mmCIF file of C-alpha atoms and ligand atoms in Angstrom:
data_model
loop_
_atom_site.group_PDB
_atom_site.id
_atom_site.type_symbol
_atom_site.label_atom_id
_atom_site.label_comp_id
_atom_site.label_asym_id
_atom_site.label_seq_id
_atom_site.Cartn_x
_atom_site.Cartn_y
_atom_site.Cartn_z
ATOM 1 C CA MET A 26 64.324 35.238 127.754
ATOM 2 C CA LEU A 27 64.653 38.229 125.402
ATOM 3 C CA ASN A 28 62.733 40.788 127.837
ATOM 4 C CA LYS A 29 62.980 40.222 131.418
ATOM 5 C CA TYR A 30 59.571 42.166 131.947
ATOM 6 C CA LEU A 31 57.549 40.239 129.369
ATOM 7 C CA ASP A 32 55.756 36.958 129.884
ATOM 8 C CA ILE A 33 54.400 35.182 126.827
ATOM 9 C CA LYS A 34 51.823 32.581 127.623
ATOM 10 C CA ALA A 35 52.491 29.272 126.827
ATOM 11 C CA ASP A 36 50.100 28.633 123.688
ATOM 12 C CA VAL A 37 50.951 31.867 122.145
ATOM 13 C CA ALA A 38 55.067 31.316 122.640
ATOM 14 C CA GLU A 39 54.217 27.842 121.084
ATOM 15 C CA ALA A 40 52.519 29.180 117.947
ATOM 16 C CA LEU A 41 55.093 32.165 117.466
ATOM 17 C CA ALA A 42 58.009 29.674 117.648
ATOM 18 C CA ALA A 43 56.289 27.508 114.823
ATOM 19 C CA GLY A 44 55.618 30.494 112.875
ATOM 20 C CA LYS A 45 51.935 29.966 113.206
ATOM 21 C CA PRO A 46 49.014 32.727 113.017
ATOM 22 C CA VAL A 47 48.784 35.102 116.349
ATOM 23 C CA VAL A 48 46.619 37.832 116.821
ATOM 24 C CA ALA A 49 46.999 40.216 119.491
ATOM 25 C CA LEU A 50 44.040 41.887 121.414
ATOM 26 C CA GLU A 51 43.809 44.895 123.861
ATOM 27 C CA SER A 52 42.839 45.258 127.318
ATOM 28 C CA THR A 53 41.612 48.958 127.732
ATOM 29 C CA ILE A 54 38.760 47.725 125.691
ATOM 30 C CA ILE A 55 37.718 45.351 128.442
ATOM 31 C CA SER A 56 38.521 47.564 131.642
ATOM 32 C CA HIS A 57 37.454 50.937 130.185
ATOM 33 C CA GLY A 58 35.425 50.127 127.245
ATOM 34 C CA MET A 59 32.442 48.146 128.279
ATOM 35 C CA PRO A 60 30.547 47.234 131.388
ATOM 36 C CA TYR A 61 31.069 44.262 133.435
ATOM 37 C CA PRO A 62 30.157 41.137 132.730
ATOM 38 C CA GLN A 63 29.675 42.100 128.882
ATOM 39 C CA ASN A 64 33.308 43.290 128.902
ATOM 40 C CA VAL A 65 34.317 39.219 130.161
ATOM 41 C CA GLU A 66 31.805 37.731 128.149
ATOM 42 C CA THR A 67 32.971 39.813 124.938
ATOM 43 C CA ALA A 68 36.688 39.429 125.773
ATOM 44 C CA LEU A 69 36.442 35.538 125.656
ATOM 45 C CA LYS A 70 34.026 35.356 122.601
ATOM 46 C CA VAL A 71 36.646 37.424 120.933
ATOM 47 C CA GLU A 72 39.377 35.237 121.639
ATOM 48 C CA GLN A 73 37.088 32.073 120.466
ATOM 49 C CA THR A 74 36.316 34.093 117.158
ATOM 50 C CA VAL A 75 40.330 34.273 116.464
ATOM 51 C CA ARG A 76 40.712 30.515 117.103
ATOM 52 C CA GLU A 77 37.936 29.450 115.053
ATOM 53 C CA ASN A 78 39.424 31.694 111.982
ATOM 54 C CA GLY A 79 42.734 29.950 112.325
ATOM 55 C CA ALA A 80 44.859 31.792 114.670
ATOM 56 C CA VAL A 81 45.998 32.053 118.361
ATOM 57 C CA PRO A 82 44.762 34.825 120.671
ATOM 58 C CA ALA A 83 46.981 37.037 122.635
ATOM 59 C CA THR A 84 45.274 39.435 125.143
ATOM 60 C CA ILE A 85 47.736 41.809 126.104
ATOM 61 C CA ALA A 86 47.714 43.654 129.668
ATOM 62 C CA ILE A 87 49.958 44.623 132.517
ATOM 63 C CA ILE A 88 49.441 42.570 135.616
ATOM 64 C CA GLY A 89 51.550 43.180 138.777
ATOM 65 C CA GLY A 90 54.048 45.068 136.523
ATOM 66 C CA ARG A 91 54.481 42.038 134.133
ATOM 67 C CA LEU A 92 54.114 42.767 130.659
ATOM 68 C CA LYS A 93 51.499 39.905 129.357
ATOM 69 C CA ALA A 94 51.440 38.651 125.705
ATOM 70 C CA GLY A 95 48.439 36.258 126.678
ATOM 71 C CA LEU A 96 45.721 36.190 129.502
ATOM 72 C CA THR A 97 44.161 33.227 131.120
ATOM 73 C CA PRO A 98 40.401 33.418 131.340
ATOM 74 C CA ASP A 99 40.769 34.195 135.028
ATOM 75 C CA GLU A 100 43.057 37.224 134.397
ATOM 76 C CA ILE A 101 40.441 38.169 131.760
ATOM 77 C CA GLU A 102 37.663 38.096 134.385
ATOM 78 C CA TYR A 103 40.009 39.938 137.155
ATOM 79 C CA PHE A 104 40.598 42.532 134.552
ATOM 80 C CA GLY A 105 36.775 42.890 133.579
ATOM 81 C CA LYS A 106 35.568 42.973 137.045
ATOM 82 C CA LYS A 107 38.212 45.721 138.265
ATOM 83 C CA GLY A 108 37.166 47.810 135.301
ATOM 84 C CA THR A 109 38.267 51.367 135.171
ATOM 85 C CA GLN A 110 40.035 51.246 138.809
ATOM 86 C CA ILE A 111 42.863 49.490 136.488
ATOM 87 C CA THR A 112 45.241 52.475 135.284
ATOM 88 C CA LYS A 113 44.878 53.050 131.816
ATOM 89 C CA ALA A 114 48.068 52.642 130.225
ATOM 90 C CA SER A 115 49.538 54.482 127.444
ATOM 91 C CA ARG A 116 53.474 54.587 126.455
ATOM 92 C CA ARG A 117 54.243 57.208 129.141
ATOM 93 C CA ASP A 118 53.013 54.853 131.710
ATOM 94 C CA LEU A 119 54.838 51.831 130.888
ATOM 95 C CA ALA A 120 58.037 52.055 132.659
ATOM 96 C CA VAL A 121 56.894 53.365 135.931
ATOM 97 C CA LEU A 122 53.904 50.651 136.188
ATOM 98 C CA CYS A 123 56.505 48.019 135.638
ATOM 99 C CA ALA A 124 58.660 49.475 138.094
ATOM 100 C CA ARG A 125 56.197 49.427 140.926
ATOM 101 C CA GLY A 126 54.577 46.358 140.073
ATOM 102 C CA GLU A 127 51.284 47.653 139.198
ATOM 103 C CA ASP A 128 48.432 46.749 136.827
ATOM 104 C CA GLY A 129 47.547 48.578 133.624
ATOM 105 C CA ALA A 130 45.209 48.172 130.898
ATOM 106 C CA THR A 131 46.907 48.706 127.444
ATOM 107 C CA THR A 132 45.317 50.940 125.049
ATOM 108 C CA VAL A 133 46.189 50.575 121.027
ATOM 109 C CA THR A 134 49.730 52.141 121.669
ATOM 110 C CA THR A 135 51.012 49.783 124.750
ATOM 111 C CA THR A 136 49.283 46.959 123.088
ATOM 112 C CA MET A 137 51.244 47.591 119.742
ATOM 113 C CA MET A 138 54.447 47.885 121.973
ATOM 114 C CA ILE A 139 54.124 44.557 123.906
ATOM 115 C CA ALA A 140 52.903 42.588 120.875
ATOM 116 C CA HIS A 141 55.943 43.971 119.170
ATOM 117 C CA MET A 142 58.404 42.575 121.912
ATOM 118 C CA ALA A 143 56.693 39.639 121.856
ATOM 119 C CA GLY A 144 57.193 39.165 118.013
ATOM 120 C CA ILE A 145 53.218 39.287 117.214
ATOM 121 C CA ARG A 146 52.653 41.247 113.963
ATOM 122 C CA ILE A 147 48.935 41.469 113.767
ATOM 123 C CA PHE A 148 46.314 43.104 116.261
ATOM 124 C CA ALA A 149 42.932 43.405 116.352
ATOM 125 C CA THR A 150 40.642 46.125 118.421
ATOM 126 C CA GLY A 151 37.414 48.248 118.126
ATOM 127 C CA GLY A 152 38.306 51.886 117.274
ATOM 128 C CA ILE A 153 41.686 53.679 117.708
ATOM 129 C CA GLY A 154 42.492 57.205 119.323
ATOM 130 C CA GLY A 155 43.238 59.822 117.030
ATOM 131 C CA VAL A 156 43.355 63.740 116.560
ATOM 132 C CA HIS A 157 40.482 64.951 118.765
ATOM 133 C CA ARG A 158 38.281 67.838 117.663
ATOM 134 C CA GLY A 159 39.836 71.231 118.613
ATOM 135 C CA ALA A 160 43.259 69.547 118.452
ATOM 136 C CA GLU A 161 44.382 73.006 116.825
ATOM 137 C CA VAL A 162 44.162 74.402 120.422
ATOM 138 C CA THR A 163 44.229 71.700 122.906
ATOM 139 C CA MET A 164 46.843 69.458 121.209
ATOM 140 C CA ASP A 165 45.046 66.314 122.329
ATOM 141 C CA ILE A 166 46.499 63.711 119.851
ATOM 142 C CA SER A 167 46.200 60.109 120.694
ATOM 143 C CA ALA A 168 49.549 58.575 121.199
ATOM 144 C CA ASP A 169 48.007 55.783 119.214
ATOM 145 C CA LEU A 170 48.890 57.812 116.076
ATOM 146 C CA GLU A 171 52.396 58.205 117.210
ATOM 147 C CA GLU A 172 52.731 54.131 117.807
ATOM 148 C CA LEU A 173 51.366 53.809 114.283
ATOM 149 C CA ALA A 174 54.131 55.756 112.954
ATOM 150 C CA ASN A 175 56.772 53.916 114.749
ATOM 151 C CA THR A 176 56.046 50.339 115.468
ATOM 152 C CA PRO A 177 55.634 47.602 112.846
ATOM 153 C CA VAL A 178 52.220 45.726 113.913
ATOM 154 C CA MET A 179 49.123 45.914 111.593
ATOM 155 C CA VAL A 180 46.113 47.165 113.514
ATOM 156 C CA ILE A 181 42.828 45.858 112.607
ATOM 157 C CA CYS A 182 39.970 48.225 113.406
ATOM 158 C CA ALA A 183 36.391 49.612 112.908
ATOM 159 C CA GLY A 184 37.703 52.948 111.875
ATOM 160 C CA ALA A 185 37.804 55.752 114.603
ATOM 161 C CA LYS A 186 34.463 57.284 116.265
ATOM 162 C CA ALA A 187 33.618 60.564 115.165
ATOM 163 C CA ILE A 188 34.166 61.783 118.529
ATOM 164 C CA LEU A 189 37.366 62.503 116.979
ATOM 165 C CA ASP A 190 38.162 64.758 114.130
ATOM 166 C CA LEU A 191 38.833 62.211 111.284
ATOM 167 C CA LYS A 192 39.971 64.481 108.858
ATOM 168 C CA LEU A 193 42.619 65.748 110.845
ATOM 169 C CA THR A 194 43.225 61.966 111.938
ATOM 170 C CA LEU A 195 43.943 60.721 108.264
ATOM 171 C CA GLU A 196 46.381 64.001 107.993
ATOM 172 C CA TYR A 197 48.146 63.096 110.674
ATOM 173 C CA LEU A 198 48.597 59.611 109.590
ATOM 174 C CA GLU A 199 49.542 60.750 106.040
ATOM 175 C CA THR A 200 52.143 62.566 107.652
ATOM 176 C CA HIS A 201 53.962 59.798 109.564
ATOM 177 C CA GLY A 202 53.629 57.456 106.693
ATOM 178 C CA VAL A 203 50.951 55.143 107.644
ATOM 179 C CA PRO A 204 49.238 53.323 105.035
ATOM 180 C CA VAL A 205 45.397 53.543 105.632
ATOM 181 C CA ILE A 206 43.672 50.484 104.114
ATOM 182 C CA GLY A 207 39.821 50.038 103.623
ATOM 183 C CA TYR A 208 38.869 46.519 104.018
ATOM 184 C CA GLY A 209 36.776 45.919 100.984
ATOM 185 C CA THR A 210 35.738 49.605 101.056
ATOM 186 C CA GLU A 211 37.342 52.985 99.557
ATOM 187 C CA GLU A 212 35.355 55.041 102.379
ATOM 188 C CA LEU A 213 36.886 55.343 105.905
ATOM 189 C CA PRO A 214 34.546 53.592 108.347
ATOM 190 C CA ALA A 215 33.764 55.637 111.584
ATOM 191 C CA PHE A 216 33.123 52.763 114.007
ATOM 192 C CA TYR A 217 29.362 52.640 114.667
ATOM 193 C CA SER A 218 28.769 53.670 111.141
ATOM 194 C CA ARG A 219 29.956 52.483 107.788
ATOM 195 C CA HIS A 220 30.438 56.275 106.354
ATOM 196 C CA SER A 221 32.503 59.177 107.261
ATOM 197 C CA GLY A 222 32.439 60.674 103.685
ATOM 198 C CA LEU A 223 36.412 60.419 103.686
ATOM 199 C CA LYS A 224 38.527 58.319 101.425
ATOM 200 C CA VAL A 225 40.919 55.562 102.667
ATOM 201 C CA ASP A 226 44.756 55.415 101.020
ATOM 202 C CA TYR A 227 43.976 51.985 99.558
ATOM 203 C CA ARG A 228 41.044 49.564 99.241
ATOM 204 C CA LEU A 229 42.282 45.928 99.804
ATOM 205 C CA ASP A 230 39.373 42.970 99.252
ATOM 206 C CA THR A 231 41.281 39.959 100.741
ATOM 207 C CA PRO A 232 43.256 38.623 103.860
ATOM 208 C CA GLU A 233 45.869 37.871 101.493
ATOM 209 C CA GLU A 234 46.117 41.179 99.909
ATOM 210 C CA CYS A 235 46.559 42.807 103.323
ATOM 211 C CA ALA A 236 49.221 40.358 104.356
ATOM 212 C CA LYS A 237 51.201 40.843 101.424
ATOM 213 C CA ALA A 238 51.285 44.501 101.481
ATOM 214 C CA PHE A 239 52.368 44.420 105.281
ATOM 215 C CA LYS A 240 55.008 41.647 104.249
ATOM 216 C CA VAL A 241 56.441 43.839 101.831
ATOM 217 C CA GLN A 242 56.260 46.822 104.132
ATOM 218 C CA GLN A 243 58.518 44.578 106.440
ATOM 219 C CA ASP A 244 60.826 43.533 103.636
ATOM 220 C CA LEU A 245 61.469 47.294 102.697
ATOM 221 C CA GLY A 246 62.728 47.853 106.118
ATOM 222 C CA LEU A 247 59.878 50.762 106.487
ATOM 223 C CA LYS A 248 59.196 51.223 110.173
ATOM 224 C CA GLY A 249 55.629 51.872 111.426
ATOM 225 C CA GLY A 250 52.622 49.932 111.197
ATOM 226 C CA MET A 251 49.724 49.461 108.966
ATOM 227 C CA LEU A 252 46.006 50.514 109.527
ATOM 228 C CA VAL A 253 43.348 48.146 108.046
ATOM 229 C CA THR A 254 39.689 49.734 108.656
ATOM 230 C CA ASN A 255 36.961 47.194 108.496
ATOM 231 C CA PRO A 256 33.521 48.732 108.476
ATOM 232 C CA ILE A 257 30.946 47.551 110.959
ATOM 233 C CA PRO A 258 28.615 44.979 109.292
ATOM 234 C CA GLU A 259 25.496 46.923 107.973
ATOM 235 C CA GLU A 260 22.899 45.203 109.844
ATOM 236 C CA TYR A 261 24.902 46.240 113.138
ATOM 237 C CA ALA A 262 25.270 49.616 111.843
ATOM 238 C CA MET A 263 24.009 52.416 113.940
ATOM 239 C CA ASP A 264 21.708 55.194 112.673
ATOM 240 C CA ASP A 265 23.945 58.158 111.601
ATOM 241 C CA THR A 266 21.758 60.722 112.863
ATOM 242 C CA ILE A 267 21.275 59.195 116.374
ATOM 243 C CA ILE A 268 24.979 58.581 116.891
ATOM 244 C CA ASN A 269 25.559 62.006 116.069
ATOM 245 C CA ARG A 270 23.402 63.698 118.298
ATOM 246 C CA ALA A 271 24.888 61.433 121.120
ATOM 247 C CA ILE A 272 28.509 62.469 119.745
ATOM 248 C CA ARG A 273 27.509 66.404 119.649
ATOM 249 C CA GLU A 274 25.916 66.018 123.505
ATOM 250 C CA ALA A 275 28.769 63.968 124.764
ATOM 251 C CA LEU A 276 31.247 66.596 123.435
ATOM 252 C CA ASN A 277 29.374 69.714 124.603
ATOM 253 C CA GLU A 278 29.104 68.000 128.115
ATOM 254 C CA ALA A 279 32.903 67.116 128.210
ATOM 255 C CA ASN A 280 33.722 70.961 127.238
ATOM 256 C CA ARG A 281 31.422 72.085 130.229
ATOM 257 C CA LEU A 282 33.167 69.851 132.683
ATOM 258 C CA GLY A 283 36.651 70.598 131.711
ATOM 259 C CA ILE A 284 37.437 66.955 130.754
ATOM 260 C CA HIS A 285 40.948 66.719 129.399
ATOM 261 C CA GLY A 286 43.941 64.602 129.024
ATOM 262 C CA LYS A 287 43.658 60.556 129.246
ATOM 263 C CA GLU A 288 40.125 61.067 130.846
ATOM 264 C CA THR A 289 38.662 62.413 127.624
ATOM 265 C CA THR A 290 38.564 59.377 125.458
ATOM 266 C CA PRO A 291 36.812 57.188 128.099
ATOM 267 C CA PHE A 292 34.552 60.064 129.228
ATOM 268 C CA LEU A 293 33.331 60.735 125.484
ATOM 269 C CA LEU A 294 32.912 56.825 125.002
ATOM 270 C CA ALA A 295 30.873 56.245 128.201
ATOM 271 C CA LYS A 296 28.668 59.019 127.594
ATOM 272 C CA VAL A 297 27.930 58.118 124.098
ATOM 273 C CA LYS A 298 26.951 54.841 125.426
ATOM 274 C CA ASP A 299 24.551 56.199 128.125
ATOM 275 C CA LEU A 300 23.093 58.296 125.504
ATOM 276 C CA THR A 301 22.527 55.452 122.853
ATOM 277 C CA GLY A 302 21.052 52.733 125.436
ATOM 278 C CA GLY A 303 21.890 49.148 124.662
ATOM 279 C CA ASP A 304 22.087 49.608 121.155
ATOM 280 C CA SER A 305 25.693 50.930 120.706
ATOM 281 C CA LEU A 306 27.037 48.323 123.143
ATOM 282 C CA GLU A 307 25.383 45.507 120.878
ATOM 283 C CA SER A 308 27.348 47.221 117.844
ATOM 284 C CA ASN A 309 30.294 47.697 119.522
ATOM 285 C CA ILE A 310 30.554 43.866 120.209
ATOM 286 C CA LYS A 311 29.596 42.471 116.847
ATOM 287 C CA LEU A 312 32.135 45.123 115.280
ATOM 288 C CA VAL A 313 34.941 43.750 117.570
ATOM 289 C CA MET A 314 34.153 40.199 116.714
ATOM 290 C CA ASN A 315 34.109 41.075 112.981
ATOM 291 C CA ASN A 316 37.613 42.764 113.341
ATOM 292 C CA ALA A 317 38.846 39.758 115.283
ATOM 293 C CA ALA A 318 38.102 37.252 112.647
ATOM 294 C CA VAL A 319 39.408 39.588 109.742
ATOM 295 C CA ALA A 320 42.523 39.741 111.724
ATOM 296 C CA ALA A 321 42.758 35.937 112.224
ATOM 297 C CA LYS A 322 42.381 35.691 108.487
ATOM 298 C CA ILE A 323 44.912 38.086 107.848
ATOM 299 C CA ALA A 324 47.384 36.564 110.301
ATOM 300 C CA ALA A 325 46.826 33.219 108.618
ATOM 301 C CA ALA A 326 47.716 34.756 105.288
ATOM 302 C CA TYR A 327 50.823 36.344 106.727
ATOM 303 C CA ALA A 328 52.179 33.359 108.000
ATOM 304 C CA ASN A 329 52.258 31.649 104.356
ATOM 305 C CA ALA A 330 53.532 35.171 102.775
HETATM 306 N N1 PSU B 402 38.322 54.170 120.812
HETATM 307 C C1 PSU B 402 37.225 53.432 120.927
HETATM 308 N N2 PSU B 402 37.239 52.402 121.648
HETATM 309 C C2 PSU B 402 38.198 52.175 122.812
HETATM 310 C C3 PSU B 402 39.355 53.286 122.830
HETATM 311 C C4 PSU B 402 39.209 54.258 121.607
HETATM 312 O O1 PSU B 402 36.142 53.344 120.224
HETATM 313 O O2 PSU B 402 38.369 51.553 123.437
HETATM 314 C C5 PSU B 402 40.277 53.258 123.526
HETATM 315 C C6 PSU B 402 41.651 52.542 122.964
HETATM 316 O O3 PSU B 402 42.358 51.681 123.987
HETATM 317 C C7 PSU B 402 42.562 53.777 122.507
HETATM 318 C C8 PSU B 402 42.418 54.444 123.597
HETATM 319 O O4 PSU B 402 44.029 53.103 122.276
HETATM 320 O O5 PSU B 402 40.806 54.578 123.999
HETATM 321 C C9 PSU B 402 42.773 55.906 123.095
HETATM 322 O O6 PSU B 402 42.978 56.913 124.058
HETATM 323 P P1 PSU B 402 43.471 58.276 123.952
HETATM 324 O O7 PSU B 402 42.678 58.823 122.978
HETATM 325 O O8 PSU B 402 43.588 58.776 125.330
HETATM 326 O O9 PSU B 402 44.931 58.027 123.524
HETATM 327 MN MN1 MN B 403 44.459 62.174 124.440
#
């Protein structure tokens, strides 16, 4: 075994050995991103979507100190039920959680790390972390951006929520040499909304184009990942006024309560969800499904590239 802390699920290992397409999925979205039981239902449906689009899903997590590339339905159920009691695990948490034999919900950062250890190149999620508003004072910049700068995994997402400073997030990615692709769009999508008013670096329209660009990045020996931003389907997008009002309120409340550090993102996400009611949860589920389908198609194209 390449890595004595890593367990690769049998169907994932088989696919990897045969050069077949595999898509990594994160677990913080299960434990911290959605309520039970919708989180478990969604996680299972997302895996199904990956399969239907020609790839093997590998949901990633830390269980009892083991790095898992691929979870069983029982493990997904366990994660979804335990929810926010599970430690949200970023890069700095990985070693101690493993050493102590604990569980960890993997963020985009740690999912990329474990995917890379397992040999998985393509990863689908909902939204990534980024540069927070006010970061020029708080220095709150998600480790996700640093991981994208360093780890060769392609991340397919619906952009980032406007709880962040999306303009600074793009600046940071530019500095660190991470290509930001718009899938069928020139505008950076903003998760619930298709619009941010900001431009991506490149618009690519097909899974083949995305796979080829990423393949060339590997061939050139460039370190780091690639970010593919895939807008939420029009029919599930939320009204910009409603979502922006909820975000403003959530930010005000976080400031009032002095929320900081790793709590900030989960707090803001939960608050926005409360303020927008069930609508945002429904949009969230749909966009993740949409990203999983595109990621599976890119993984299939990458396997042939
Ligand atoms: N943004 C979302 N949904 C999420 C997250 C971010 O719209 O579920 C989660 C992801 O796991 C992401 C993490 O990697 O939050 C970023 O947290 P932080 O800002 O603390 O780095
Ligand atoms: Mn942070």
